[in-house]
Coordinates of C-alpha atoms and ligand atoms in Angstrom, one line a residue:
M1 CA -94.2 37.9 -280.8
S2 CA -92.1 39.8 -283.4
T3 CA -88.3 39.4 -283.4
A4 CA -88.0 43.0 -282.5
T5 CA -89.7 42.5 -279.2
H6 CA -88.3 39.1 -278.4
V7 CA -85.3 40.5 -276.6
A8 CA -86.2 42.6 -273.5
Q9 CA -85.0 46.1 -273.7
G10 CA -81.6 46.6 -272.1
K11 CA -81.0 42.8 -272.1
V12 CA -77.4 41.9 -272.7
T13 CA -77.0 39.6 -275.7
T14 CA -74.1 37.9 -277.4
R15 CA -74.1 40.8 -279.8
T16 CA -73.8 43.3 -276.9
L17 CA -70.6 41.5 -275.9
L18 CA -69.2 41.7 -279.4
K19 CA -70.0 45.4 -279.6
M20 CA -68.4 45.9 -276.2
K21 CA -65.2 44.4 -277.6
E22 CA -65.4 46.6 -280.7
E23 CA -65.8 49.7 -278.5
G24 CA -63.1 48.7 -276.1
K25 CA -65.5 48.3 -273.2
K26 CA -64.5 45.7 -270.6
I27 CA -66.9 42.8 -269.9
A28 CA -67.6 41.9 -266.2
M29 CA -68.8 38.3 -265.7
L30 CA -69.3 36.3 -262.5
T31 CA -70.7 32.9 -261.7
A32 CA -74.0 32.2 -260.0
Y33 CA -75.8 29.0 -259.2
D34 CA -79.0 30.1 -257.3
Y35 CA -81.8 32.6 -257.6
S36 CA -80.9 34.9 -254.7
M37 CA -77.3 35.5 -255.6
A38 CA -78.1 35.8 -259.3
A39 CA -80.7 38.5 -258.7
L40 CA -78.2 40.5 -256.6
I41 CA -75.4 40.4 -259.1
D42 CA -77.8 41.2 -262.0
Q43 CA -79.1 44.2 -260.1
A44 CA -75.5 45.3 -259.4
G45 CA -74.9 45.6 -263.1
I46 CA -73.0 42.4 -264.1
D47 CA -72.8 42.0 -267.9
A48 CA -72.8 38.2 -268.0
V49 CA -73.6 35.4 -265.5
L50 CA -72.0 32.1 -265.8
V51 CA -73.8 29.1 -264.3
G52 CA -70.4 27.4 -264.0
D53 CA -69.8 23.7 -263.4
S54 CA -67.8 25.1 -260.5
A55 CA -71.1 24.5 -258.8
A56 CA -69.7 21.0 -258.3
N57 CA -67.1 22.6 -256.0
V58 CA -68.8 25.6 -254.3
M59 CA -72.3 24.2 -254.1
A60 CA -71.7 20.5 -253.6
G61 CA -68.2 20.4 -252.1
H62 CA -66.7 18.0 -254.7
P63 CA -62.9 18.4 -255.2
T64 CA -63.3 18.6 -259.0
T65 CA -66.0 19.7 -261.5
L66 CA -66.3 16.2 -262.9
P67 CA -69.2 14.8 -260.9
I68 CA -71.9 17.4 -261.7
T69 CA -74.6 16.1 -264.0
L70 CA -76.5 17.6 -266.8
D71 CA -79.7 17.5 -264.7
Q72 CA -77.9 19.3 -261.9
M73 CA -76.6 22.0 -264.2
I74 CA -80.1 22.5 -265.6
Y75 CA -81.4 22.9 -262.0
H76 CA -78.9 25.6 -261.3
G77 CA -79.6 27.2 -264.7
V78 CA -83.3 27.4 -264.1
S79 CA -82.8 29.1 -260.8
V80 CA -80.4 31.7 -262.2
V81 CA -82.4 32.4 -265.4
R82 CA -85.5 33.0 -263.2
A83 CA -83.6 35.8 -261.4
V84 CA -81.7 37.5 -264.1
K85 CA -83.4 40.4 -266.0
R86 CA -80.5 42.1 -267.8
A87 CA -77.3 40.0 -267.9
L88 CA -76.5 37.4 -270.5
V89 CA -76.8 33.9 -268.9
V90 CA -74.4 31.2 -270.0
V91 CA -74.7 27.6 -268.7
D92 CA -71.7 25.3 -268.6
M93 CA -72.0 22.0 -270.3
P94 CA -70.8 19.4 -267.7
F95 CA -68.2 16.8 -268.1
G96 CA -69.4 13.9 -270.3
S97 CA -72.3 15.8 -271.9
Y98 CA -70.5 16.9 -275.1
Q99 CA -67.1 15.1 -275.4
G100 CA -66.8 12.6 -278.2
D101 CA -70.2 12.6 -279.9
P102 CA -71.5 15.7 -281.6
I103 CA -75.1 14.5 -281.6
E104 CA -74.9 13.8 -277.9
A105 CA -73.4 17.3 -277.5
L106 CA -76.2 18.8 -279.4
R107 CA -78.8 16.9 -277.4
S108 CA -77.2 18.2 -274.1
A109 CA -77.1 21.8 -275.4
V110 CA -80.7 21.6 -276.6
R111 CA -81.8 20.4 -273.1
I112 CA -79.9 23.2 -271.4
M113 CA -81.5 25.9 -273.7
K114 CA -85.0 24.4 -273.6
E115 CA -85.2 23.6 -269.9
T116 CA -83.3 26.6 -268.5
G117 CA -84.1 29.4 -270.9
A118 CA -80.4 30.4 -270.8
D119 CA -78.9 32.5 -273.6
A120 CA -75.9 30.4 -274.4
V121 CA -73.8 27.4 -273.4
K122 CA -70.1 27.1 -272.6
L123 CA -67.8 24.1 -273.1
E124 CA -64.1 23.4 -272.7
G125 CA -61.6 22.6 -275.3
G126 CA -60.2 23.7 -278.7
E127 CA -59.6 21.4 -281.6
A128 CA -60.8 18.3 -279.7
A129 CA -64.2 19.9 -279.1
A130 CA -64.5 21.3 -282.7
D131 CA -67.1 18.8 -284.0
S132 CA -69.3 19.2 -281.0
I133 CA -69.1 23.0 -281.2
R134 CA -69.9 23.0 -284.9
K135 CA -72.9 20.8 -284.3
I136 CA -74.3 22.9 -281.4
I137 CA -73.8 26.2 -283.3
S138 CA -75.5 24.7 -286.4
A139 CA -78.7 24.4 -284.3
G140 CA -78.5 28.2 -283.5
I141 CA -77.2 27.8 -280.0
P142 CA -74.5 30.4 -279.1
V143 CA -71.4 28.8 -277.7
M144 CA -68.7 30.3 -275.4
G145 CA -65.4 28.4 -275.7
H146 CA -63.0 27.8 -272.8
L147 CA -59.2 27.4 -273.3
G148 CA -56.1 27.3 -271.1
L149 CA -56.8 25.6 -267.8
T150 CA -59.7 23.4 -268.5
P151 CA -60.8 21.9 -265.1
Q152 CA -62.7 19.0 -266.7
S153 CA -59.3 17.7 -267.9
I154 CA -57.7 17.8 -264.5
N155 CA -57.1 14.0 -264.5
Q156 CA -55.1 14.4 -267.6
F157 CA -53.0 17.3 -266.3
G158 CA -52.8 16.4 -262.7
T159 CA -52.4 20.0 -261.6
Y160 CA -54.3 23.3 -261.6
S161 CA -51.1 25.2 -262.4
V162 CA -50.7 27.9 -265.1
R163 CA -51.1 26.6 -268.7
A164 CA -49.4 27.3 -272.0
T165 CA -46.1 28.2 -270.5
T166 CA -44.1 26.6 -273.3
S167 CA -43.9 28.0 -276.8
Q168 CA -45.5 24.9 -278.2
E169 CA -48.5 25.1 -275.9
A170 CA -48.7 28.9 -276.5
D171 CA -48.9 28.3 -280.2
K172 CA -51.6 25.7 -279.8
L173 CA -53.6 28.1 -277.6
L174 CA -53.4 30.8 -280.2
K175 CA -54.4 28.4 -282.9
D176 CA -57.3 27.1 -280.8
T177 CA -58.4 30.7 -280.2
L178 CA -58.7 31.4 -283.9
L179 CA -60.3 28.0 -284.5
L180 CA -63.1 28.7 -281.9
E181 CA -63.7 32.1 -283.6
E182 CA -63.8 30.4 -287.0
L183 CA -66.3 27.8 -285.7
G184 CA -68.6 30.6 -284.7
C185 CA -68.1 30.8 -280.9
F186 CA -69.3 34.3 -279.7
S187 CA -66.7 34.5 -276.9
I188 CA -63.9 32.6 -275.2
V189 CA -63.0 32.1 -271.5
L190 CA -59.2 32.0 -271.1
E191 CA -58.2 30.5 -267.8
K192 CA -54.9 30.7 -266.0
V193 CA -52.4 31.5 -268.8
P194 CA -49.6 34.0 -269.0
A195 CA -50.9 37.6 -269.3
K196 CA -48.9 38.4 -272.4
L197 CA -50.2 35.3 -274.2
A198 CA -53.7 36.1 -273.2
E199 CA -53.4 39.6 -274.5
K200 CA -52.0 38.3 -277.8
A201 CA -55.0 35.9 -278.0
S202 CA -57.4 38.7 -277.4
R203 CA -55.8 41.0 -280.0
S204 CA -55.8 38.2 -282.6
A205 CA -59.5 37.4 -282.1
S206 CA -62.4 39.6 -283.1
I207 CA -64.6 37.9 -280.5
P208 CA -64.3 38.8 -276.8
V209 CA -61.8 36.9 -274.7
I210 CA -62.8 36.8 -271.1
G211 CA -60.0 36.0 -268.7
I212 CA -59.7 34.4 -265.3
G213 CA -56.1 34.5 -264.1
A214 CA -55.1 35.7 -267.6
G215 CA -54.1 39.3 -266.8
G216 CA -55.7 42.6 -267.7
G217 CA -55.0 42.7 -271.5
V218 CA -58.1 40.7 -272.4
D219 CA -61.7 41.9 -273.1
G220 CA -63.2 41.1 -269.7
Q221 CA -62.9 39.2 -266.5
V222 CA -64.8 36.3 -264.8
L223 CA -64.5 35.1 -261.2
V224 CA -66.2 32.5 -259.2
L225 CA -68.7 34.6 -257.1
H226 CA -68.0 32.7 -253.8
D227 CA -64.3 33.2 -254.2
M228 CA -64.5 37.0 -254.8
L229 CA -67.0 37.4 -252.0
G230 CA -64.7 35.5 -249.6
I231 CA -67.1 32.7 -248.9
T232 CA -64.8 29.9 -250.1
Q233 CA -62.0 29.0 -247.7
G234 CA -58.5 27.8 -248.3
F235 CA -58.4 28.9 -251.9
S236 CA -56.3 32.0 -252.7
P237 CA -54.6 31.8 -256.1
R238 CA -52.6 34.9 -257.1
F239 CA -55.3 36.0 -259.6
L240 CA -58.1 36.1 -257.1
R241 CA -59.0 39.5 -255.7
R242 CA -61.3 39.2 -252.6
Y243 CA -63.9 42.0 -252.6
H244 CA -65.4 41.0 -249.3
N245 CA -64.8 38.7 -246.3
L246 CA -68.3 37.4 -246.4
G247 CA -67.3 34.0 -244.9
Q248 CA -66.2 35.7 -241.7
E249 CA -69.3 37.9 -241.6
I250 CA -71.7 34.9 -242.1
A251 CA -69.9 33.0 -239.3
G252 CA -70.1 36.0 -237.0
A253 CA -73.8 36.5 -237.7
V254 CA -74.5 32.9 -237.1
S255 CA -72.6 32.7 -233.9
R256 CA -74.4 35.8 -232.6
Y257 CA -77.8 34.1 -233.5
V258 CA -76.7 30.9 -231.7
E259 CA -75.8 33.0 -228.6
D260 CA -79.1 34.9 -228.7
V261 CA -81.2 31.8 -229.0
K262 CA -79.3 30.0 -226.2
E263 CA -79.5 32.9 -223.8
G264 CA -83.2 33.5 -224.7
S265 CA -82.7 37.1 -226.0
F266 CA -84.1 36.1 -229.4
P267 CA -87.0 36.5 -230.1
N268 CA -87.8 39.6 -228.0
E269 CA -91.3 41.0 -227.4
K270 CA -91.3 43.0 -230.7
E271 CA -90.3 39.9 -232.6
Q272 CA -93.4 37.8 -231.7
Y273 CA -97.2 37.8 -232.3
Ligands
KIV193 O1 -67.2 26.8 -263.9 C1 -66.7 27.9 -263.8 O2 -66.8 28.6 -262.8 C2 -65.8 28.4 -264.9 C3 -65.1 29.7 -264.6 C4 -63.9 29.4 -263.8 C5 -64.7 30.3 -265.9 O3 -65.7 27.8 -265.9

């Protein structure tokens, strides 16, 4: 296979995202963890799909993202990659798979790329993750950074509140943004930081900055699919726009099914052999 035919026509690549930033076109990204949802959002025109470690919350019901394992992320990654034809697929590196030891980080990233067929990995942290990021990128693996609220550090912060609200933290965030670009990250997720700071970070970087709870002055947006579809319950931060009330619709459909089965109206004559 020649390099010219390696990438399917119309497929979004890391270069596409960079070009979108250069042309001032906004990037739309959502999470997905399974084949069916990934196929739907890809067909609907999403630019990038994040196989987020938020799977620990929305798929497995854990209160934090910490418990999800590398094997479990790979399972979700395989399911999503199988469904997606056009969007860029990024798989989150789970807690414990890259912190501390760059060689271990590279091993984890290689497993993700080899076993899922994803296009890139994402990991949390700035300066503290620099050695791991450098090592992973040196193997030709595209890395998306993640700054601001980094949920894998929840036990250090103790809260999911807005980050970088002091000038010292804001300066550190801007420094880390430039460091990630310098290390060769192709993009950065910026989570739950003041909009003005996020805009400044986006303007100072030549790689796309994709926000979640970071205002509209960045290069794109990412949301957790189950949050924006209204499937998750009891989670309504200010930044979340719900595009549907799917949770209620699902509950309604299921209760109608239960009623039909119990009263004997399902299946009817046309629904049997
Ligand atoms: O895991 C995830 O869903 C994420 C997004 C919140 C950006 O990292």
